[in-house]
Amino acid sequence: MTVSHDADVLILGAGATGLMAGFHAARTYPAARIVLLDGAKTLGAKILVAGGGRCNVTHDVVDENAYAGSSRNAIKKVLLRFDVPETTVFFEKLGVTLKREATGKLFPTTDSARTVLDALLDGVQHAGAVIRHPRRVVWVRQEDGLFVVGGDWGSMRAKRLIFATGGRSLPKSGSDGHGYSLAQTFGHTLTKQIFPSLVPLLLPETHFIRALSGIAAQVTLDVRSGAGKSLASFTDSMLCTHFGISGPAALDVSRYWLDAHSTDPAARLIVNWLPGRTMEQVDSDLQTWREASWKYAAHLSERLARSLCEAANILPTTRPDQLPREQRKNLARMLTEMPLPVTGNRGYTYAEVTAGGVPLTEINLKTMQSRLCPGVFFCGEICDVDGRIGGYNFQWAWASGYVAGVSVLAEA
Ligand SMILES: Cc1cc2nc3c(=O)[nH]c(=O)nc-3n(C[C@H](O)[C@H](O)[C@H](O)COP(=O)(O)OP(=O)(O)OC[C@H]3O[C@@H](n4cnc5c(N)ncnc54)[C@H](O)[C@@H]3O)c2cc1C
């Protein structure tokens, strides 16, 4: 007996990944019924806010080293299937021309994320896929060789299921992590830890950095284990805020800091305000510095330079060449090896991406099909993959969504 189905492929989630998977599934299997279900009333919230409303679609140079989570070798296999030139051509064909900025980030020439979202929505519909929303999927099960999914809107049956439900970041967009529970229904495990990534970090209320809100500086942030080993290091701009630190360097380092600190409470986050300079070099310079101490780091901004002197218990107007050895060393240490007593992070509401998820070891990377439940596919942020800021997370969405889309009915 053949049991009737409502769709050949149901895609759970119509964010960046689901739209990519839907487009390629519809193009690759034109006779198939491809339906995307999304719980959100308004589609594409995350695409619209991305890159400050300009949508940083990808990066000029993408390789596995920009990612964390499952093994980099596994991530590389998927990235190679749909690379940056292919992404550029794909968007060009949808009518979105990308431009490269000095940082290597690629944006639409319109500088508007709306262009990217509209092109994807049009593309998916022209390719023949159908988007139904708001249809939040609350439960999933297997029945008579089909997948049945449902919510308060009813239920649908399909031959294949693609999970593109994202992670937990920006929950008001509809990505609240329920996809993880749905994946577990089919026997999947989740990484031991799922936590915010690319997230601003908090400092104690009395910390001087919080009084410098709005000041940015080029710094190196280094995560060190309790034993002093450097675990991850990023040199970029850091922004002082009324709650702690943000900006590219802080966001990039956040997942490594949170990961290290969860298993090693003695792990430390160290800021070097003079990237590339060591404490010894700075101490040696200070011995012959005959101006006010704060002027040594004046390029950072006067307020910040003065605050760093004060944090080292030195009057900013004192000349370092006249300081006792220990005080001078203290200033050198403060400038190059200052520990940041991070007390927490701003959580998923402010996180750009989620670290952890469905391990890639449970997925056949040639197809993104589940190794545990044939007929189920995974792509995008629900997987245990998170990238740096700069367009890497979308590139993972495009590449993994592409692989799932072209493979989903391959053996049907
Ligand atoms: C503020 C911000 C700025 C960002 N800027 C950039 C950037 O410039 N460049 C970059 O590369 N990355 C950026 N990112 C990260 C990027 O947006 C994500 O990596 C990417 O959107 C992940 O795509 P996804 O489709 O896997 O998940 P999502 O975009 O989270 O989409 C998942 C979709 O699934 C739907 N869904 C979830 N659960 C269910 C359910 N149970 N039933 C039905 N539907 C469901 C959700 O409504 C959502 O539409 C940014 C993220 C944020 C939050």
Tab-separated table of C-alpha atoms and ligand atoms in Angstrom:
chain	number	residue	atom	x	y	z
A	1	MET	CA	0.000	0.000	0.000
A	2	THR	CA	1.352	3.484	-0.866
A	3	VAL	CA	0.682	6.033	1.839
A	4	SER	CA	-0.051	9.500	0.466
A	5	HIS	CA	2.259	12.362	1.303
A	6	ASP	CA	1.926	16.137	1.157
A	7	ALA	CA	5.450	16.838	-0.019
A	8	ASP	CA	8.464	14.970	-1.274
A	9	VAL	CA	10.719	17.145	0.842
A	10	LEU	CA	9.856	19.199	3.905
A	11	ILE	CA	12.425	21.749	4.941
A	12	LEU	CA	12.120	22.857	8.559
A	13	GLY	CA	13.218	26.486	8.668
A	14	ALA	CA	13.339	29.110	5.919
A	15	GLY	CA	16.344	31.091	7.120
A	16	ALA	CA	19.523	31.423	5.059
A	17	THR	CA	20.197	27.679	5.102
A	18	GLY	CA	16.630	26.519	4.467
A	19	LEU	CA	16.237	28.922	1.539
A	20	MET	CA	19.510	27.700	0.026
A	21	ALA	CA	18.505	24.068	0.491
A	22	GLY	CA	15.016	24.762	-0.892
A	23	PHE	CA	16.356	26.513	-3.983
A	24	HIS	CA	18.760	23.708	-4.843
A	25	ALA	CA	16.333	20.922	-4.046
A	26	ALA	CA	13.720	22.490	-6.340
A	27	ARG	CA	16.281	23.079	-9.116
A	28	THR	CA	17.798	19.598	-8.854
A	29	TYR	CA	14.471	17.751	-8.644
A	30	PRO	CA	12.025	19.868	-10.669
A	31	ALA	CA	9.222	17.309	-10.491
A	32	ALA	CA	9.374	17.057	-6.708
A	33	ARG	CA	7.167	18.922	-4.253
A	34	ILE	CA	9.474	20.903	-1.997
A	35	VAL	CA	7.866	22.725	0.929
A	36	LEU	CA	9.582	24.967	3.482
A	37	LEU	CA	7.929	25.428	6.876
A	38	ASP	CA	8.895	28.289	9.159
A	39	GLY	CA	7.504	29.322	12.518
A	40	ALA	CA	8.207	33.005	11.985
A	41	LYS	CA	5.528	35.491	10.923
A	42	THR	CA	8.156	37.541	9.092
A	43	LEU	CA	10.782	35.597	7.208
A	44	GLY	CA	14.505	36.263	7.137
A	45	ALA	CA	14.860	38.315	10.327
A	46	LYS	CA	18.474	37.270	10.731
A	47	ILE	CA	19.420	38.019	7.150
A	48	LEU	CA	17.936	41.488	7.572
A	49	VAL	CA	19.884	42.332	10.735
A	50	ALA	CA	23.122	40.745	9.527
A	51	GLY	CA	26.147	42.934	8.998
A	52	GLY	CA	24.396	45.912	10.559
A	53	GLY	CA	21.588	45.694	7.993
A	54	ARG	CA	23.989	45.335	5.057
A	55	CYS	CA	24.332	41.507	5.236
A	56	ASN	CA	27.910	40.318	5.139
A	57	VAL	CA	27.142	37.469	2.711
A	58	THR	CA	30.550	35.808	2.776
A	59	HIS	CA	34.293	36.469	2.960
A	60	ASP	CA	36.870	36.667	0.224
A	61	VAL	CA	38.936	33.907	1.802
A	62	VAL	CA	37.075	31.114	3.552
A	63	ASP	CA	38.732	28.054	4.942
A	64	GLU	CA	38.119	25.675	7.796
A	65	ASN	CA	40.438	27.597	10.134
A	66	ALA	CA	37.783	30.276	10.529
A	67	TYR	CA	35.482	27.737	12.198
A	68	ALA	CA	35.168	25.815	15.448
A	69	GLY	CA	32.988	22.945	16.619
A	70	SER	CA	33.219	19.573	14.875
A	71	SER	CA	36.605	18.740	13.360
A	72	ARG	CA	37.960	21.291	10.896
A	73	ASN	CA	38.611	18.512	8.428
A	74	ALA	CA	34.918	17.627	8.435
A	75	ILE	CA	33.909	21.292	8.046
A	76	LYS	CA	36.357	21.668	5.135
A	77	LYS	CA	34.708	18.799	3.231
A	78	VAL	CA	31.415	20.675	3.151
A	79	LEU	CA	32.915	24.118	2.480
A	80	LEU	CA	34.716	22.761	-0.585
A	81	ARG	CA	31.430	21.656	-2.139
A	82	PHE	CA	30.194	25.241	-2.530
A	83	ASP	CA	32.985	27.762	-2.310
A	84	VAL	CA	33.128	31.560	-2.361
A	85	PRO	CA	33.339	31.942	-6.189
A	86	GLU	CA	30.280	29.673	-6.477
A	87	THR	CA	28.488	31.747	-3.852
A	88	THR	CA	29.285	34.937	-5.768
A	89	VAL	CA	28.005	33.460	-9.043
A	90	PHE	CA	24.907	32.082	-7.306
A	91	PHE	CA	23.967	35.519	-5.974
A	92	GLU	CA	24.888	37.191	-9.253
A	93	LYS	CA	22.379	34.900	-11.006
A	94	LEU	CA	19.755	35.903	-8.461
A	95	GLY	CA	20.499	39.533	-9.332
A	96	VAL	CA	22.658	40.360	-6.296
A	97	THR	CA	26.123	41.661	-7.135
A	98	LEU	CA	28.615	41.415	-4.301
A	99	LYS	CA	31.449	43.809	-3.576
A	100	ARG	CA	34.572	43.125	-1.566
A	101	GLU	CA	35.529	45.543	1.182
A	102	ALA	CA	39.071	46.173	2.440
A	103	THR	CA	38.507	43.719	5.320
A	104	GLY	CA	37.810	40.936	2.788
A	105	LYS	CA	34.097	40.884	3.697
A	106	LEU	CA	31.626	40.646	0.813
A	107	PHE	CA	28.438	42.731	0.855
A	108	PRO	CA	25.739	43.383	-1.729
A	109	THR	CA	26.571	46.471	-3.791
A	110	THR	CA	23.248	47.907	-2.642
A	111	ASP	CA	24.496	47.823	0.977
A	112	SER	CA	21.073	46.483	1.845
A	113	ALA	CA	20.323	43.096	3.405
A	114	ARG	CA	16.807	43.381	1.968
A	115	THR	CA	18.282	42.811	-1.521
A	116	VAL	CA	19.717	39.478	-0.369
A	117	LEU	CA	16.541	38.304	1.362
A	118	ASP	CA	14.233	39.314	-1.496
A	119	ALA	CA	16.485	37.612	-4.049
A	120	LEU	CA	16.513	34.383	-2.057
A	121	LEU	CA	12.747	34.397	-1.510
A	122	ASP	CA	12.094	35.104	-5.212
A	123	GLY	CA	14.669	32.519	-6.249
A	124	VAL	CA	13.120	29.807	-4.110
A	125	GLN	CA	9.639	30.518	-5.399
A	126	HIS	CA	10.752	30.672	-9.056
A	127	ALA	CA	12.604	27.399	-8.620
A	128	GLY	CA	9.256	25.864	-7.662
A	129	ALA	CA	9.492	25.422	-3.908
A	130	VAL	CA	6.699	26.613	-1.632
A	131	ILE	CA	7.155	28.458	1.659
A	132	ARG	CA	4.476	28.078	4.336
A	133	HIS	CA	4.594	30.303	7.422
A	134	PRO	CA	3.933	30.861	10.233
A	135	ARG	CA	4.056	27.112	10.757
A	136	ARG	CA	6.133	26.262	13.751
A	137	VAL	CA	6.963	22.572	13.878
A	138	VAL	CA	6.398	21.292	17.388
A	139	TRP	CA	6.720	17.549	16.851
A	140	VAL	CA	8.113	15.101	14.308
A	141	ARG	CA	7.771	11.351	13.932
A	142	GLN	CA	8.134	8.517	11.459
A	143	GLU	CA	5.031	6.685	10.327
A	144	ASP	CA	4.488	4.203	7.481
A	145	GLY	CA	7.886	5.019	5.976
A	146	LEU	CA	7.139	8.762	5.909
A	147	PHE	CA	8.073	11.682	8.115
A	148	VAL	CA	5.173	13.454	9.776
A	149	VAL	CA	5.628	16.906	11.276
A	150	GLY	CA	3.058	19.027	13.030
A	151	GLY	CA	2.102	21.965	15.187
A	152	ASP	CA	-0.998	23.964	16.050
A	153	TRP	CA	-1.535	24.535	12.303
A	154	GLY	CA	-2.015	20.822	11.555
A	155	SER	CA	0.447	18.284	10.163
A	156	MET	CA	2.207	17.286	6.958
A	157	ARG	CA	3.795	14.114	5.657
A	158	ALA	CA	6.865	13.840	3.480
A	159	LYS	CA	9.414	11.388	2.143
A	160	ARG	CA	12.415	13.438	3.239
A	161	LEU	CA	13.085	15.970	5.958
A	162	ILE	CA	15.728	18.680	6.016
A	163	PHE	CA	16.517	20.309	9.349
A	164	ALA	CA	17.465	23.955	8.801
A	165	THR	CA	16.111	25.229	12.114
A	166	GLY	CA	19.247	27.128	13.147
A	167	GLY	CA	20.492	27.372	16.716
A	168	ARG	CA	19.447	29.530	19.661
A	169	SER	CA	20.885	32.913	18.797
A	170	LEU	CA	18.467	35.804	18.426
A	171	PRO	CA	15.525	33.717	19.718
A	172	LYS	CA	12.929	36.357	18.829
A	173	SER	CA	13.709	35.588	15.161
A	174	GLY	CA	12.153	32.130	15.644
A	175	SER	CA	15.401	30.229	16.227
A	176	ASP	CA	14.913	29.135	19.813
A	177	GLY	CA	16.667	25.779	19.777
A	178	HIS	CA	13.548	23.618	19.453
A	179	GLY	CA	15.136	22.053	16.369
A	180	TYR	CA	17.653	20.363	18.658
A	181	SER	CA	14.873	18.507	20.507
A	182	LEU	CA	13.278	17.531	17.201
A	183	ALA	CA	16.640	16.118	16.026
A	184	GLN	CA	16.882	14.066	19.209
A	185	THR	CA	13.531	12.463	18.325
A	186	PHE	CA	15.388	10.715	15.499
A	187	GLY	CA	18.140	9.431	17.777
A	188	HIS	CA	20.617	12.265	17.320
A	189	THR	CA	22.793	13.404	20.162
A	190	LEU	CA	23.889	16.966	20.822
A	191	THR	CA	27.324	18.210	21.811
A	192	LYS	CA	27.917	18.266	25.596
A	193	GLN	CA	27.756	22.029	25.501
A	194	ILE	CA	25.600	24.389	23.476
A	195	PHE	CA	26.444	28.009	24.194
A	196	PRO	CA	26.379	31.508	22.701
A	197	SER	CA	29.184	32.444	20.327
A	198	LEU	CA	30.156	35.816	18.845
A	199	VAL	CA	28.679	37.307	21.993
A	200	PRO	CA	29.656	40.431	23.967
A	201	LEU	CA	31.307	39.716	27.336
A	202	LEU	CA	30.474	41.210	30.742
A	203	LEU	CA	32.869	42.824	33.227
A	204	PRO	CA	32.188	43.678	36.894
A	205	GLU	CA	30.157	46.831	37.484
A	206	THR	CA	33.118	48.685	38.972
A	207	HIS	CA	35.581	47.818	36.206
A	208	PHE	CA	37.106	50.951	34.624
A	209	ILE	CA	36.405	49.677	31.086
A	210	ARG	CA	32.674	50.103	31.684
A	211	ALA	CA	33.224	53.820	32.280
A	212	LEU	CA	34.923	54.111	28.870
A	213	SER	CA	31.820	53.100	26.899
A	214	GLY	CA	32.165	53.979	23.209
A	215	ILE	CA	35.976	53.908	23.105
A	216	ALA	CA	37.464	51.364	20.682
A	217	ALA	CA	41.050	50.175	20.416
A	218	GLN	CA	43.050	47.741	18.339
A	219	VAL	CA	44.045	44.993	20.793
A	220	THR	CA	45.035	41.368	21.058
A	221	LEU	CA	42.750	39.196	23.185
A	222	ASP	CA	44.277	35.954	24.316
A	223	VAL	CA	42.585	33.023	26.073
A	224	ARG	CA	45.022	31.273	28.406
A	225	SER	CA	44.503	28.028	30.246
A	226	GLY	CA	45.018	27.987	34.014
A	227	ALA	CA	48.459	26.531	33.254
A	228	GLY	CA	49.254	29.582	31.095
A	229	LYS	CA	48.981	27.990	27.645
A	230	SER	CA	47.624	30.275	24.920
A	231	LEU	CA	44.459	28.605	23.568
A	232	ALA	CA	43.166	31.235	21.119
A	233	SER	CA	44.194	34.729	20.185
A	234	PHE	CA	42.561	37.472	18.101
A	235	THR	CA	43.944	40.850	17.091
A	236	ASP	CA	41.264	43.283	16.026
A	237	SER	CA	39.210	46.180	17.269
A	238	MET	CA	37.663	45.914	20.742
A	239	LEU	CA	34.883	48.187	21.921
A	240	CYS	CA	34.497	49.262	25.562
A	241	THR	CA	30.809	49.265	26.497
A	242	HIS	CA	28.648	50.075	29.502
A	243	PHE	CA	28.507	46.336	30.335
A	244	GLY	CA	32.014	45.172	29.342
A	245	ILE	CA	33.542	44.462	25.939
A	246	SER	CA	32.269	43.992	22.415
A	247	GLY	CA	33.551	44.624	18.877
A	248	PRO	CA	35.228	42.114	16.534
A	249	ALA	CA	38.065	40.980	18.822
A	250	ALA	CA	35.740	40.391	21.796
A	251	LEU	CA	33.101	38.622	19.696
A	252	ASP	CA	35.622	36.357	17.997
A	253	VAL	CA	37.309	35.393	21.253
A	254	SER	CA	34.041	34.864	23.158
A	255	ARG	CA	33.386	31.223	22.194
A	256	TYR	CA	36.967	30.199	23.012
A	257	TRP	CA	36.814	31.995	26.332
A	258	LEU	CA	33.427	30.511	27.291
A	259	ASP	CA	34.533	27.054	26.193
A	260	ALA	CA	37.841	27.213	28.087
A	261	HIS	CA	36.321	28.723	31.214
A	262	SER	CA	33.566	26.096	31.434
A	263	THR	CA	36.115	23.299	31.873
A	264	ASP	CA	38.991	25.241	33.439
A	265	PRO	CA	37.789	27.889	35.929
A	266	ALA	CA	41.397	29.132	36.171
A	267	ALA	CA	41.417	30.043	32.450
A	268	ARG	CA	42.068	33.755	31.851
A	269	LEU	CA	41.306	36.325	29.186
A	270	ILE	CA	44.232	38.661	28.651
A	271	VAL	CA	44.217	41.915	26.715
A	272	ASN	CA	47.320	43.377	25.105
A	273	TRP	CA	46.624	47.046	24.391
A	274	LEU	CA	49.796	47.256	22.300
A	275	PRO	CA	49.438	44.303	19.885
A	276	GLY	CA	52.730	42.748	18.883
A	277	ARG	CA	54.645	44.268	21.823
A	278	THR	CA	55.792	42.151	24.761
A	279	MET	CA	55.883	43.227	28.370
A	280	GLU	CA	59.700	43.130	28.307
A	281	GLN	CA	59.885	45.393	25.236
A	282	VAL	CA	57.473	47.912	26.729
A	283	ASP	CA	59.250	47.891	30.093
A	284	SER	CA	62.530	48.555	28.337
A	285	ASP	CA	60.970	51.492	26.406
A	286	LEU	CA	59.442	52.941	29.562
A	287	GLN	CA	62.862	53.147	31.212
A	288	THR	CA	63.758	55.980	28.843
A	289	TRP	CA	60.284	57.534	28.402
A	290	ARG	CA	60.610	61.134	29.639
A	291	GLU	CA	57.040	62.332	29.177
A	292	ALA	CA	53.862	61.712	31.161
A	293	SER	CA	53.078	58.007	31.477
A	294	TRP	CA	49.701	58.252	29.744
A	295	LYS	CA	51.358	59.706	26.610
A	296	TYR	CA	53.170	56.416	26.037
A	297	ALA	CA	49.846	54.859	24.995
A	298	ALA	CA	48.240	58.111	23.810
A	299	HIS	CA	47.422	56.616	20.402
A	300	LEU	CA	44.770	54.560	22.215
A	301	SER	CA	42.814	57.716	23.204
A	302	GLU	CA	43.700	59.929	26.141
A	303	ARG	CA	40.889	58.712	28.383
A	304	LEU	CA	41.815	55.088	27.884
A	305	ALA	CA	45.560	55.733	28.287
A	306	ARG	CA	44.979	57.660	31.533
A	307	SER	CA	42.661	54.931	32.845
A	308	LEU	CA	45.280	52.257	32.143
A	309	CYS	CA	47.838	54.201	34.194
A	310	GLU	CA	45.336	54.552	37.031
A	311	ALA	CA	44.538	50.838	36.830
A	312	ALA	CA	48.270	50.232	37.309
A	313	ASN	CA	48.145	52.540	40.381
A	314	ILE	CA	50.264	55.192	38.677
A	315	LEU	CA	49.480	58.875	38.333
A	316	PRO	CA	49.018	59.384	34.575
A	317	THR	CA	51.242	62.482	34.696
A	318	THR	CA	54.212	60.696	36.296
A	319	ARG	CA	57.236	60.073	34.072
A	320	PRO	CA	57.889	56.324	33.725
A	321	ASP	CA	61.681	56.818	33.708
A	322	GLN	CA	61.309	58.166	37.250
A	323	LEU	CA	59.089	55.347	38.534
A	324	PRO	CA	60.370	52.660	40.902
A	325	ARG	CA	61.122	49.425	38.995
A	326	GLU	CA	58.097	47.509	40.303
A	327	GLN	CA	55.642	50.295	39.420
A	328	ARG	CA	57.132	50.669	35.953
A	329	LYS	CA	56.855	46.914	35.395
A	330	ASN	CA	53.304	47.069	36.629
A	331	LEU	CA	52.483	49.658	33.976
A	332	ALA	CA	54.159	47.530	31.278
A	333	ARG	CA	52.136	44.547	32.482
A	334	MET	CA	48.892	46.529	32.442
A	335	LEU	CA	49.557	47.633	28.862
A	336	THR	CA	50.436	44.205	27.474
A	337	GLU	CA	49.111	41.503	29.821
A	338	MET	CA	46.024	42.889	31.499
A	339	PRO	CA	43.624	40.169	32.738
A	340	LEU	CA	39.957	40.867	32.060
A	341	PRO	CA	37.792	39.504	34.892
A	342	VAL	CA	34.909	38.390	32.668
A	343	THR	CA	31.776	37.657	34.710
A	344	GLY	CA	29.551	36.313	31.934
A	345	ASN	CA	28.161	37.011	28.495
A	346	ARG	CA	25.113	38.794	27.098
A	347	GLY	CA	23.375	35.558	26.137
A	348	TYR	CA	21.594	34.358	23.039
A	349	THR	CA	19.666	37.590	22.597
A	350	TYR	CA	22.930	39.296	21.666
A	351	ALA	CA	24.861	36.313	20.263
A	352	GLU	CA	25.336	36.156	16.498
A	353	VAL	CA	25.624	32.385	16.431
A	354	THR	CA	25.363	29.240	18.562
A	355	ALA	CA	28.319	27.003	19.374
A	356	GLY	CA	27.593	23.262	19.537
A	357	GLY	CA	24.678	21.307	18.103
A	358	VAL	CA	24.333	18.096	16.098
A	359	PRO	CA	27.843	16.609	15.729
A	360	LEU	CA	29.079	16.271	12.147
A	361	THR	CA	30.148	12.696	12.990
A	362	GLU	CA	26.425	11.806	12.905
A	363	ILE	CA	26.042	13.210	9.386
A	364	ASN	CA	27.257	11.866	6.033
A	365	LEU	CA	29.058	14.959	4.754
A	366	LYS	CA	28.733	14.022	1.092
A	367	THR	CA	24.984	14.479	1.375
A	368	MET	CA	24.322	15.999	4.840
A	369	GLN	CA	22.091	12.966	5.442
A	370	SER	CA	21.773	11.620	8.950
A	371	ARG	CA	23.839	8.500	9.595
A	372	LEU	CA	21.280	7.470	12.214
A	373	CYS	CA	17.995	8.093	10.457
A	374	PRO	CA	18.005	7.760	6.655
A	375	GLY	CA	15.834	10.363	4.963
A	376	VAL	CA	16.684	13.100	7.475
A	377	PHE	CA	19.189	15.816	6.505
A	378	PHE	CA	20.884	18.586	8.496
A	379	CYS	CA	22.400	21.881	7.422
A	380	GLY	CA	23.291	25.310	8.813
A	381	GLU	CA	23.594	26.457	12.377
A	382	ILE	CA	21.864	23.412	13.904
A	383	CYS	CA	25.105	21.555	13.143
A	384	ASP	CA	28.061	21.753	15.496
A	385	VAL	CA	29.810	24.442	13.434
A	386	ASP	CA	30.318	28.114	14.234
A	387	GLY	CA	32.498	30.599	12.419
A	388	ARG	CA	34.248	33.889	13.072
A	389	ILE	CA	32.632	37.173	12.259
A	390	GLY	CA	33.184	38.237	8.651
A	391	GLY	CA	30.656	36.242	6.594
A	392	TYR	CA	31.850	32.773	7.588
A	393	ASN	CA	28.604	31.721	9.236
A	394	PHE	CA	26.581	32.509	6.129
A	395	GLN	CA	29.151	30.673	3.998
A	396	TRP	CA	28.537	27.588	6.135
A	397	ALA	CA	24.790	28.103	5.622
A	398	TRP	CA	25.179	28.395	1.819
A	399	ALA	CA	27.551	25.413	1.509
A	400	SER	CA	25.735	22.991	3.814
A	401	GLY	CA	22.308	24.079	2.492
A	402	TYR	CA	23.525	23.481	-1.060
A	403	VAL	CA	24.800	19.968	-0.266
A	404	ALA	CA	21.555	18.995	1.499
A	405	GLY	CA	19.427	20.472	-1.299
A	406	VAL	CA	21.139	18.711	-4.207
A	407	SER	CA	21.351	15.404	-2.319
A	408	VAL	CA	17.965	15.170	-0.663
A	409	LEU	CA	16.224	12.974	-3.243
A	410	ALA	CA	19.342	11.465	-4.833
A	411	GLU	CA	18.442	7.907	-3.894
A	412	ALA	CA	14.679	8.310	-4.151
B	1	LIG	C1	22.613	40.055	14.765
B	1	LIG	C2	23.234	39.026	13.860
B	1	LIG	C3	24.061	39.439	12.823
B	1	LIG	C4	24.674	38.478	11.997
B	1	LIG	N1	25.460	38.902	10.972
B	1	LIG	C5	26.054	37.989	10.164
B	1	LIG	C6	26.811	38.385	9.036
B	1	LIG	O1	26.857	39.584	8.680
B	1	LIG	N2	27.453	37.425	8.302
B	1	LIG	C7	27.372	36.094	8.631
B	1	LIG	O2	27.978	35.266	7.959
B	1	LIG	N3	26.593	35.679	9.649
B	1	LIG	C8	25.939	36.588	10.407
B	1	LIG	N4	25.136	36.164	11.433
B	1	LIG	C9	24.953	34.715	11.619
B	1	LIG	C10	23.957	34.175	10.596
B	1	LIG	O3	22.802	34.989	10.612
B	1	LIG	C11	23.598	32.725	10.909
B	1	LIG	O4	24.765	31.957	10.941
B	1	LIG	C12	22.654	32.156	9.866
B	1	LIG	O5	21.495	32.947	9.787
B	1	LIG	C13	22.258	30.722	10.190
B	1	LIG	O6	21.301	30.329	9.252
B	1	LIG	P1	20.280	29.138	9.529
B	1	LIG	O7	19.326	29.188	8.393
B	1	LIG	O8	21.031	27.888	9.780
B	1	LIG	O9	19.553	29.519	10.875
B	1	LIG	P2	18.531	30.742	11.126
B	1	LIG	O10	18.933	31.915	10.365
B	1	LIG	O11	18.454	30.845	12.613
B	1	LIG	O12	17.165	30.236	10.523
B	1	LIG	C14	16.419	29.182	11.112
B	1	LIG	C15	14.978	29.339	10.698
B	1	LIG	O13	14.270	28.216	11.210
B	1	LIG	C16	13.045	28.644	11.770
B	1	LIG	N5	12.680	27.675	12.826
B	1	LIG	C17	13.373	27.375	13.943
B	1	LIG	N6	12.745	26.430	14.648
B	1	LIG	C18	11.623	26.118	13.938
B	1	LIG	C19	10.549	25.196	14.156
B	1	LIG	N7	10.495	24.401	15.228
B	1	LIG	N8	9.576	25.139	13.216
B	1	LIG	C20	9.598	25.939	12.104
B	1	LIG	N9	10.585	26.834	11.872
B	1	LIG	C21	11.582	26.909	12.780
B	1	LIG	C22	13.318	30.029	12.320
B	1	LIG	O14	12.129	30.795	12.392
B	1	LIG	C23	14.306	30.578	11.271
B	1	LIG	O15	13.646	31.265	10.238
B	1	LIG	C24	24.468	37.090	12.231
B	1	LIG	C25	23.604	36.697	13.256
B	1	LIG	C26	22.988	37.643	14.061
B	1	LIG	C27	22.056	37.178	15.148
